[in-house]
mmCIF file of C-alpha atoms and ligand atoms in Angstrom:
data_model
loop_
_atom_site.group_PDB
_atom_site.id
_atom_site.type_symbol
_atom_site.label_atom_id
_atom_site.label_comp_id
_atom_site.label_asym_id
_atom_site.label_seq_id
_atom_site.Cartn_x
_atom_site.Cartn_y
_atom_site.Cartn_z
ATOM 1 C CA MET A 1 4.129 5.914 -12.108
ATOM 2 C CA LYS A 2 1.627 4.669 -15.387
ATOM 3 C CA ASN A 3 -2.305 5.345 -15.402
ATOM 4 C CA LEU A 4 -4.766 1.928 -14.936
ATOM 5 C CA ASP A 5 -4.559 2.544 -18.503
ATOM 6 C CA GLN A 6 -1.108 2.221 -19.565
ATOM 7 C CA LEU A 7 -0.020 -0.818 -17.076
ATOM 8 C CA ASN A 8 -2.881 -3.290 -18.452
ATOM 9 C CA LYS A 9 -2.098 -2.312 -21.892
ATOM 10 C CA GLU A 10 1.388 -3.063 -20.973
ATOM 11 C CA PHE A 11 1.860 -5.911 -17.995
ATOM 12 C CA ALA A 12 -1.732 -7.484 -18.022
ATOM 13 C CA ILE A 13 -2.604 -11.173 -19.135
ATOM 14 C CA LYS A 14 -5.646 -12.671 -20.060
ATOM 15 C CA ASN A 15 -7.708 -13.982 -17.364
ATOM 16 C CA GLU A 16 -5.416 -14.147 -15.185
ATOM 17 C CA ILE A 17 -3.272 -10.510 -13.945
ATOM 18 C CA GLU A 18 -5.580 -6.720 -14.459
ATOM 19 C CA PHE A 19 -5.252 -3.464 -12.743
ATOM 20 C CA THR A 20 -7.762 -1.827 -11.004
ATOM 21 C CA THR A 21 -8.253 0.431 -7.681
ATOM 22 C CA LEU A 22 -8.715 0.064 -4.158
ATOM 23 C CA GLN A 23 -10.662 1.795 -1.296
ATOM 24 C CA GLY A 24 -8.992 5.827 -1.611
ATOM 25 C CA GLY A 25 -8.129 4.757 -5.223
ATOM 26 C CA LEU A 26 -5.453 2.858 -4.988
ATOM 27 C CA ILE A 27 -4.012 0.817 -7.923
ATOM 28 C CA CYS A 28 -4.156 -2.652 -7.330
ATOM 29 C CA ALA A 29 -2.315 -5.517 -9.707
ATOM 30 C CA GLN A 30 -5.466 -8.350 -9.002
ATOM 31 C CA VAL A 31 -4.454 -11.684 -10.289
ATOM 32 C CA SER A 32 -6.260 -14.937 -10.733
ATOM 33 C CA ASN A 33 -4.957 -18.533 -11.366
ATOM 34 C CA GLU A 34 -5.674 -22.368 -11.131
ATOM 35 C CA TYR A 35 -4.247 -22.024 -7.787
ATOM 36 C CA ALA A 36 -5.262 -18.905 -6.796
ATOM 37 C CA GLU A 37 -6.327 -15.278 -6.569
ATOM 38 C CA ALA A 38 -4.550 -12.380 -5.079
ATOM 39 C CA THR A 39 -4.369 -8.784 -4.599
ATOM 40 C CA ILE A 40 -1.024 -6.515 -4.572
ATOM 41 C CA SER A 41 -1.538 -2.150 -4.079
ATOM 42 C CA LEU A 42 0.944 -1.075 -6.041
ATOM 43 C CA TYR A 43 1.083 1.235 -2.707
ATOM 44 C CA GLY A 44 3.549 0.185 -0.948
ATOM 45 C CA ALA A 45 3.976 -3.164 -2.694
ATOM 46 C CA HIS A 46 1.385 -4.522 -0.386
ATOM 47 C CA ILE A 47 -0.337 -7.882 -0.338
ATOM 48 C CA ILE A 48 -3.619 -7.406 0.724
ATOM 49 C CA SER A 49 -4.844 -10.655 -0.222
ATOM 50 C CA PHE A 50 -3.844 -14.777 -0.985
ATOM 51 C CA LYS A 51 -6.681 -16.836 -1.333
ATOM 52 C CA PRO A 52 -5.852 -20.337 -2.848
ATOM 53 C CA ARG A 53 -8.939 -22.234 -4.852
ATOM 54 C CA ASN A 54 -11.279 -23.348 -1.811
ATOM 55 C CA GLU A 55 -9.603 -21.876 0.856
ATOM 56 C CA ARG A 56 -9.740 -19.634 3.307
ATOM 57 C CA ASP A 57 -7.698 -16.097 2.291
ATOM 58 C CA LEU A 58 -4.762 -16.759 3.953
ATOM 59 C CA LEU A 59 -3.925 -12.708 5.064
ATOM 60 C CA TRP A 60 -6.089 -10.686 7.460
ATOM 61 C CA MET A 61 -7.125 -7.312 6.618
ATOM 62 C CA SER A 62 -7.908 -4.506 9.210
ATOM 63 C CA PRO A 63 -11.798 -3.521 8.506
ATOM 64 C CA LYS A 64 -10.806 -0.337 9.461
ATOM 65 C CA SER A 65 -7.314 0.435 8.098
ATOM 66 C CA ASP A 66 -6.099 3.428 5.542
ATOM 67 C CA PHE A 67 -5.940 2.967 1.761
ATOM 68 C CA GLU A 68 -3.836 6.794 1.562
ATOM 69 C CA ILE A 69 -0.668 7.810 0.458
ATOM 70 C CA GLY A 70 1.154 8.854 3.648
ATOM 71 C CA LYS A 71 -0.082 6.324 5.779
ATOM 72 C CA PRO A 72 0.761 2.161 6.008
ATOM 73 C CA ILE A 73 -2.261 -0.154 4.820
ATOM 74 C CA ARG A 74 -3.097 -2.580 7.776
ATOM 75 C CA GLY A 75 -2.594 -5.915 7.182
ATOM 76 C CA GLY A 76 -2.137 -8.940 4.313
ATOM 77 C CA ILE A 77 1.681 -8.429 3.977
ATOM 78 C CA PRO A 78 3.526 -4.534 5.021
ATOM 79 C CA ILE A 79 7.455 -4.993 3.351
ATOM 80 C CA CYS A 80 9.719 -3.679 6.127
ATOM 81 C CA PHE A 81 12.633 -1.644 4.305
ATOM 82 C CA PRO A 82 15.534 -0.161 4.761
ATOM 83 C CA TRP A 83 15.076 0.032 8.520
ATOM 84 C CA PHE A 84 12.607 -2.333 10.690
ATOM 85 C CA GLY A 85 11.090 -1.090 13.508
ATOM 86 C CA PRO A 86 11.364 2.660 14.478
ATOM 87 C CA HIS A 87 14.768 4.410 12.551
ATOM 88 C CA SER A 88 17.610 4.177 14.678
ATOM 89 C CA SER A 89 18.326 7.165 14.980
ATOM 90 C CA ASP A 90 15.185 9.606 14.300
ATOM 91 C CA SER A 91 12.028 8.746 15.660
ATOM 92 C CA SER A 92 10.903 11.288 13.020
ATOM 93 C CA LEU A 93 10.998 8.631 10.147
ATOM 94 C CA PRO A 94 8.775 6.346 9.851
ATOM 95 C CA MET A 95 8.185 3.189 11.559
ATOM 96 C CA HIS A 96 9.786 -0.301 9.541
ATOM 97 C CA GLY A 97 11.115 2.501 6.704
ATOM 98 C CA PHE A 98 9.843 4.466 3.327
ATOM 99 C CA ALA A 99 8.779 0.909 1.292
ATOM 100 C CA ARG A 100 5.537 1.196 2.556
ATOM 101 C CA LEU A 101 4.387 4.288 1.514
ATOM 102 C CA ASN A 102 5.464 4.563 -1.282
ATOM 103 C CA TYR A 103 4.027 3.127 -5.265
ATOM 104 C CA TRP A 104 6.621 0.947 -6.849
ATOM 105 C CA GLY A 105 6.488 0.509 -10.101
ATOM 106 C CA VAL A 106 5.092 -2.749 -12.761
ATOM 107 C CA VAL A 107 8.548 -4.154 -13.776
ATOM 108 C CA GLU A 108 7.294 -7.340 -14.864
ATOM 109 C CA THR A 109 4.285 -9.912 -15.173
ATOM 110 C CA LYS A 110 4.302 -12.966 -16.624
ATOM 111 C CA LYS A 111 2.614 -17.019 -17.064
ATOM 112 C CA MET A 112 5.414 -19.505 -15.614
ATOM 113 C CA SER A 113 6.130 -22.997 -17.021
ATOM 114 C CA ASP A 114 4.270 -24.607 -13.662
ATOM 115 C CA ASN A 115 1.036 -21.950 -14.665
ATOM 116 C CA LYS A 116 2.195 -20.160 -12.093
ATOM 117 C CA THR A 117 1.872 -16.478 -12.291
ATOM 118 C CA CYS A 118 4.421 -14.349 -11.469
ATOM 119 C CA ILE A 119 4.647 -9.750 -11.033
ATOM 120 C CA CYS A 120 6.891 -8.322 -9.662
ATOM 121 C CA LEU A 121 7.634 -4.446 -8.118
ATOM 122 C CA GLY A 122 10.148 -2.298 -8.521
ATOM 123 C CA ILE A 123 11.123 0.981 -6.729
ATOM 124 C CA LYS A 124 14.830 2.507 -6.398
ATOM 125 C CA SER A 125 16.218 5.026 -4.710
ATOM 126 C CA ASN A 126 15.726 9.291 -5.416
ATOM 127 C CA ALA A 127 16.095 13.127 -4.220
ATOM 128 C CA ASP A 128 12.725 12.330 -1.604
ATOM 129 C CA THR A 129 13.980 8.698 -0.242
ATOM 130 C CA LYS A 130 17.639 9.993 -0.376
ATOM 131 C CA LYS A 131 15.954 12.920 2.416
ATOM 132 C CA LEU A 132 15.391 9.615 4.516
ATOM 133 C CA TRP A 133 18.339 7.576 4.321
ATOM 134 C CA PRO A 134 20.764 8.642 2.280
ATOM 135 C CA TYR A 135 21.857 5.150 0.088
ATOM 136 C CA GLU A 136 21.723 4.324 -3.618
ATOM 137 C CA PHE A 137 20.034 1.595 -3.607
ATOM 138 C CA LYS A 138 17.294 -0.263 -6.541
ATOM 139 C CA ALA A 139 13.988 -2.514 -4.549
ATOM 140 C CA GLN A 140 12.515 -5.375 -5.913
ATOM 141 C CA MET A 141 9.718 -7.373 -4.739
ATOM 142 C CA GLU A 142 8.835 -11.056 -6.869
ATOM 143 C CA VAL A 143 5.509 -12.472 -5.964
ATOM 144 C CA ILE A 144 5.199 -15.171 -7.431
ATOM 145 C CA ILE A 145 1.030 -16.959 -7.481
ATOM 146 C CA GLY A 146 0.798 -21.000 -6.592
ATOM 147 C CA LYS A 147 -0.779 -22.427 -4.898
ATOM 148 C CA GLU A 148 2.107 -20.738 -1.861
ATOM 149 C CA MET A 149 2.309 -17.329 -2.367
ATOM 150 C CA GLU A 150 6.439 -16.984 -2.005
ATOM 151 C CA VAL A 151 7.518 -13.268 -1.930
ATOM 152 C CA ARG A 152 10.907 -11.960 -2.772
ATOM 153 C CA LEU A 153 12.684 -8.892 -1.538
ATOM 154 C CA ASN A 154 16.031 -8.012 -3.808
ATOM 155 C CA VAL A 155 17.754 -5.818 -2.814
ATOM 156 C CA PHE A 156 20.608 -4.203 -4.985
ATOM 157 C CA ASN A 157 23.416 -1.783 -3.349
ATOM 158 C CA THR A 158 23.312 0.657 -6.587
ATOM 159 C CA GLY A 159 25.543 3.040 -5.373
ATOM 160 C CA SER A 160 29.141 2.931 -4.858
ATOM 161 C CA SER A 161 29.590 2.563 -1.094
ATOM 162 C CA SER A 162 28.345 -0.167 1.309
ATOM 163 C CA PHE A 163 25.257 0.661 3.289
ATOM 164 C CA ASP A 164 23.462 -1.801 5.799
ATOM 165 C CA TYR A 165 19.645 -2.434 5.998
ATOM 166 C CA SER A 166 17.791 -4.077 7.636
ATOM 167 C CA CYS A 167 13.564 -5.614 6.195
ATOM 168 C CA ALA A 168 11.107 -7.178 6.637
ATOM 169 C CA ILE A 169 8.133 -9.000 5.598
ATOM 170 C CA HIS A 170 5.322 -8.297 8.048
ATOM 171 C CA THR A 171 2.910 -10.723 7.509
ATOM 172 C CA TYR A 172 -1.035 -10.861 8.759
ATOM 173 C CA TYR A 173 -2.068 -13.988 8.950
ATOM 174 C CA ASN A 174 -5.825 -14.767 8.583
ATOM 175 C CA ILE A 175 -6.194 -17.578 11.350
ATOM 176 C CA SER A 176 -10.051 -18.299 12.789
ATOM 177 C CA ASP A 177 -9.435 -16.953 16.881
ATOM 178 C CA ILE A 178 -6.267 -16.613 18.954
ATOM 179 C CA CYS A 179 -6.502 -19.498 21.184
ATOM 180 C CA ASN A 180 -7.224 -21.815 19.394
ATOM 181 C CA ILE A 181 -4.075 -21.801 17.572
ATOM 182 C CA LYS A 182 -0.092 -22.319 17.827
ATOM 183 C CA ILE A 183 2.864 -21.908 16.225
ATOM 184 C CA GLU A 184 5.344 -24.343 15.702
ATOM 185 C CA GLY A 185 8.995 -24.850 14.165
ATOM 186 C CA LEU A 186 10.562 -22.499 17.094
ATOM 187 C CA GLN A 187 11.449 -24.386 19.694
ATOM 188 C CA GLY A 188 15.293 -24.413 20.551
ATOM 189 C CA THR A 189 15.473 -20.769 19.229
ATOM 190 C CA GLU A 190 17.086 -18.086 21.087
ATOM 191 C CA PHE A 191 14.229 -15.173 21.476
ATOM 192 C CA PHE A 192 14.201 -11.985 22.884
ATOM 193 C CA THR A 193 10.973 -9.762 23.186
ATOM 194 C CA ALA A 194 10.271 -5.769 22.341
ATOM 195 C CA TYR A 195 9.456 -5.326 26.230
ATOM 196 C CA ASP A 196 13.043 -7.776 27.317
ATOM 197 C CA GLU A 197 16.627 -7.169 25.681
ATOM 198 C CA ASN A 198 17.083 -10.722 27.212
ATOM 199 C CA ILE A 199 17.721 -13.958 25.720
ATOM 200 C CA GLN A 200 15.565 -16.888 26.037
ATOM 201 C CA ILE A 201 15.429 -20.173 24.512
ATOM 202 C CA GLN A 202 11.562 -22.022 23.070
ATOM 203 C CA ASP A 203 11.709 -24.520 25.012
ATOM 204 C CA ASN A 204 8.836 -26.403 24.004
ATOM 205 C CA LYS A 205 7.696 -27.183 20.849
ATOM 206 C CA TYR A 206 4.787 -24.636 20.093
ATOM 207 C CA ILE A 207 3.905 -20.938 21.129
ATOM 208 C CA GLU A 208 1.142 -20.115 22.284
ATOM 209 C CA VAL A 209 -0.167 -17.000 22.891
ATOM 210 C CA THR A 210 -1.571 -16.101 25.630
ATOM 211 C CA ASN A 211 -1.027 -12.212 26.387
ATOM 212 C CA GLU A 212 0.660 -9.819 23.841
ATOM 213 C CA GLU A 213 3.313 -10.813 22.279
ATOM 214 C CA ASN A 214 6.262 -9.359 20.541
ATOM 215 C CA ARG A 215 8.792 -11.737 20.052
ATOM 216 C CA ARG A 216 12.252 -11.432 18.597
ATOM 217 C CA HIS A 217 13.305 -14.346 17.772
ATOM 218 C CA ILE A 218 17.006 -14.440 16.285
ATOM 219 C CA ASN A 219 19.437 -17.440 14.399
ATOM 220 C CA THR A 220 17.433 -18.215 13.278
ATOM 221 C CA THR A 221 16.440 -19.814 10.337
ATOM 222 C CA ALA A 222 13.522 -22.272 10.798
ATOM 223 C CA ASP A 223 9.744 -22.326 8.514
ATOM 224 C CA CYS A 224 7.416 -21.525 11.241
ATOM 225 C CA ILE A 225 3.599 -23.909 11.073
ATOM 226 C CA ILE A 226 0.141 -22.386 12.147
ATOM 227 C CA HIS A 227 -1.529 -25.040 13.773
ATOM 228 C CA ASP A 228 -5.170 -23.622 13.373
ATOM 229 C CA LYS A 229 -7.322 -25.557 15.460
ATOM 230 C CA GLY A 230 -10.255 -23.318 14.335
ATOM 231 C CA TYR A 231 -10.110 -22.745 11.164
ATOM 232 C CA ASN A 232 -8.813 -27.149 10.644
ATOM 233 C CA ARG A 233 -5.817 -26.159 8.440
ATOM 234 C CA LYS A 234 -2.363 -25.662 9.284
ATOM 235 C CA ILE A 235 -0.161 -22.478 7.721
ATOM 236 C CA LEU A 236 3.427 -22.609 5.866
ATOM 237 C CA ALA A 237 5.127 -19.282 7.259
ATOM 238 C CA ALA A 238 8.576 -20.622 5.623
ATOM 239 C CA LYS A 239 11.690 -18.141 4.895
ATOM 240 C CA LYS A 240 14.814 -18.014 2.988
ATOM 241 C CA GLY A 241 18.070 -15.671 3.459
ATOM 242 C CA SER A 242 17.150 -14.532 6.683
ATOM 243 C CA LYS A 243 17.740 -14.986 10.256
ATOM 244 C CA SER A 244 15.797 -13.152 12.461
ATOM 245 C CA THR A 245 11.475 -14.730 12.553
ATOM 246 C CA VAL A 246 9.362 -11.838 14.901
ATOM 247 C CA VAL A 247 6.008 -12.691 16.037
ATOM 248 C CA TRP A 248 3.690 -9.828 16.987
ATOM 249 C CA ASN A 249 -0.199 -10.105 19.081
ATOM 250 C CA PRO A 250 -1.071 -6.977 20.227
ATOM 251 C CA TRP A 251 -3.498 -8.606 22.398
ATOM 252 C CA SER A 252 -6.131 -6.137 24.738
ATOM 253 C CA GLU A 253 -4.865 -3.746 25.949
ATOM 254 C CA THR A 254 -1.784 -2.883 23.150
ATOM 255 C CA ILE A 255 -4.474 -2.294 19.861
ATOM 256 C CA LYS A 256 -6.542 -0.101 21.964
ATOM 257 C CA LYS A 257 -4.272 2.209 20.870
ATOM 258 C CA MET A 258 -3.818 1.449 17.894
ATOM 259 C CA PRO A 259 -6.884 3.354 15.544
ATOM 260 C CA ASP A 260 -6.558 1.419 12.049
ATOM 261 C CA LEU A 261 -7.003 -1.467 13.844
ATOM 262 C CA PRO A 262 -10.557 -2.591 15.659
ATOM 263 C CA GLU A 263 -10.523 -3.765 19.809
ATOM 264 C CA GLU A 264 -11.148 -7.213 19.220
ATOM 265 C CA GLY A 265 -9.471 -7.894 15.327
ATOM 266 C CA TYR A 266 -6.442 -9.222 17.908
ATOM 267 C CA LYS A 267 -8.412 -12.146 18.221
ATOM 268 C CA ASN A 268 -8.618 -12.848 14.161
ATOM 269 C CA TYR A 269 -4.357 -12.303 13.153
ATOM 270 C CA LEU A 270 -1.033 -13.569 13.890
ATOM 271 C CA CYS A 271 1.795 -11.614 12.836
ATOM 272 C CA ILE A 272 4.426 -14.023 12.121
ATOM 273 C CA GLU A 273 7.255 -12.165 9.943
ATOM 274 C CA PRO A 274 10.640 -13.258 8.566
ATOM 275 C CA ALA A 275 12.956 -10.278 8.623
ATOM 276 C CA ASN A 276 16.353 -9.519 8.237
ATOM 277 C CA ALA A 277 17.200 -7.675 11.693
ATOM 278 C CA PHE A 278 18.489 -6.903 15.271
ATOM 279 C CA ASN A 279 22.300 -9.363 15.054
ATOM 280 C CA ASP A 280 20.396 -9.799 11.014
ATOM 281 C CA CYS A 281 21.161 -6.303 9.636
ATOM 282 C CA ILE A 282 22.851 -6.798 6.406
ATOM 283 C CA THR A 283 25.655 -4.957 4.815
ATOM 284 C CA LEU A 284 26.055 -4.364 1.264
ATOM 285 C CA GLN A 285 28.710 -3.464 -0.783
ATOM 286 C CA SER A 286 28.828 -1.934 -4.125
ATOM 287 C CA GLU A 287 26.792 -3.512 -6.995
ATOM 288 C CA GLN A 288 25.664 -6.551 -4.097
ATOM 289 C CA ASN A 289 22.172 -6.864 -3.009
ATOM 290 C CA HIS A 290 20.616 -10.078 -0.878
ATOM 291 C CA ILE A 291 17.014 -11.674 -1.249
ATOM 292 C CA THR A 292 14.663 -12.461 1.544
ATOM 293 C CA THR A 293 11.926 -14.595 1.380
ATOM 294 C CA ALA A 294 8.744 -15.374 2.308
ATOM 295 C CA ILE A 295 6.555 -18.500 1.633
ATOM 296 C CA ILE A 296 3.439 -19.512 2.544
ATOM 297 C CA GLY A 297 0.802 -21.889 1.922
ATOM 298 C CA VAL A 298 -1.973 -24.414 3.278
ATOM 299 C CA LYS A 299 0.747 -27.862 4.128
ATOM 300 C CA LEU A 300 -1.235 -30.356 3.594
HETATM 301 O O1 TA6 B 401 6.424 -6.677 14.254
HETATM 302 C C1 TA6 B 401 6.079 -6.163 14.950
HETATM 303 C C2 TA6 B 401 6.082 -4.528 14.889
HETATM 304 O O2 TA6 B 401 7.025 -4.387 15.040
HETATM 305 C C3 TA6 B 401 5.541 -4.059 16.557
HETATM 306 O O3 TA6 B 401 6.264 -3.952 17.521
HETATM 307 C C4 TA6 B 401 4.737 -3.226 15.747
HETATM 308 O O4 TA6 B 401 4.825 -1.670 15.948
HETATM 309 C C5 TA6 B 401 3.788 -4.185 14.552
HETATM 310 O O5 TA6 B 401 5.634 -3.519 13.983
HETATM 311 C C6 TA6 B 401 2.908 -3.012 13.806
HETATM 312 O O6 TA6 B 401 3.726 -2.131 13.931
HETATM 313 P P1 TA6 B 401 2.876 -0.909 12.758
HETATM 314 O O7 TA6 B 401 4.111 0.461 12.491
HETATM 315 O O8 TA6 B 401 3.149 -0.935 11.348
HETATM 316 O O9 TA6 B 401 2.190 -0.595 13.316
#
């Protein structure tokens, strides 16, 4: 893994991208351009913050998050890969896979023609990953910072045999109060929950969160909008390359079981997660790839 001096020498862009350290000494990229500021931890390829100019941060971070190798960062955008949720057959393996528990390397940084900033991070299979998941892969995460932020998780099968994977771009949105918001976009979609596998249909145009929610919306390519009366804004939660969307808020009881979340924290975040999971897992043949994209921004 390259150190700060090496990273800044090879990838820094004057007045646009600089590599520094977060709490716990984790290395991060600080991005600043005419559109926004963003902070991206190389550990986990974890976007910590995305703050468009003259806007509040669109991402919520837990004030109790860990920032240490071996533990997931709580808040921002965890990358769930190569599996979403618990491992299908071995509960001793990390929840949501190992991508968020590993340092990613810097592949490229560039200023784009429209003055957006692009940073691409990457990991690939090695002896350690193969102990957890016996396949040859390369994963790249391309983050494009403009008025909106585009997050592209590009997974390549670099081996000779096919593999299945699931993933999610597990975004924690910063909201004024869970009782002040409603979610538009999933009307008419099928969903089940973490507590009830029976398929339901989202009849109402809006989803209002009044208790714990752990919804798995399937067979949908729909974009979502979070209407936040308290912050007087609408947040676009769009996606590409995904036919499943998870909507999660732990509410007041479940959150008490999560030591890296303050008990009241559920009031100020909502997760809407573009995924390839459930009946939307991805099978890659040798040399194939798939891109899952999340696009977030303030909707005017
Ligand atoms: O995406 C929702 C979910 O699967 C919930 O069940 C909850 O476990 C959440 O992810 C957070 O998981 P984590 O492992 O980050 O605590």
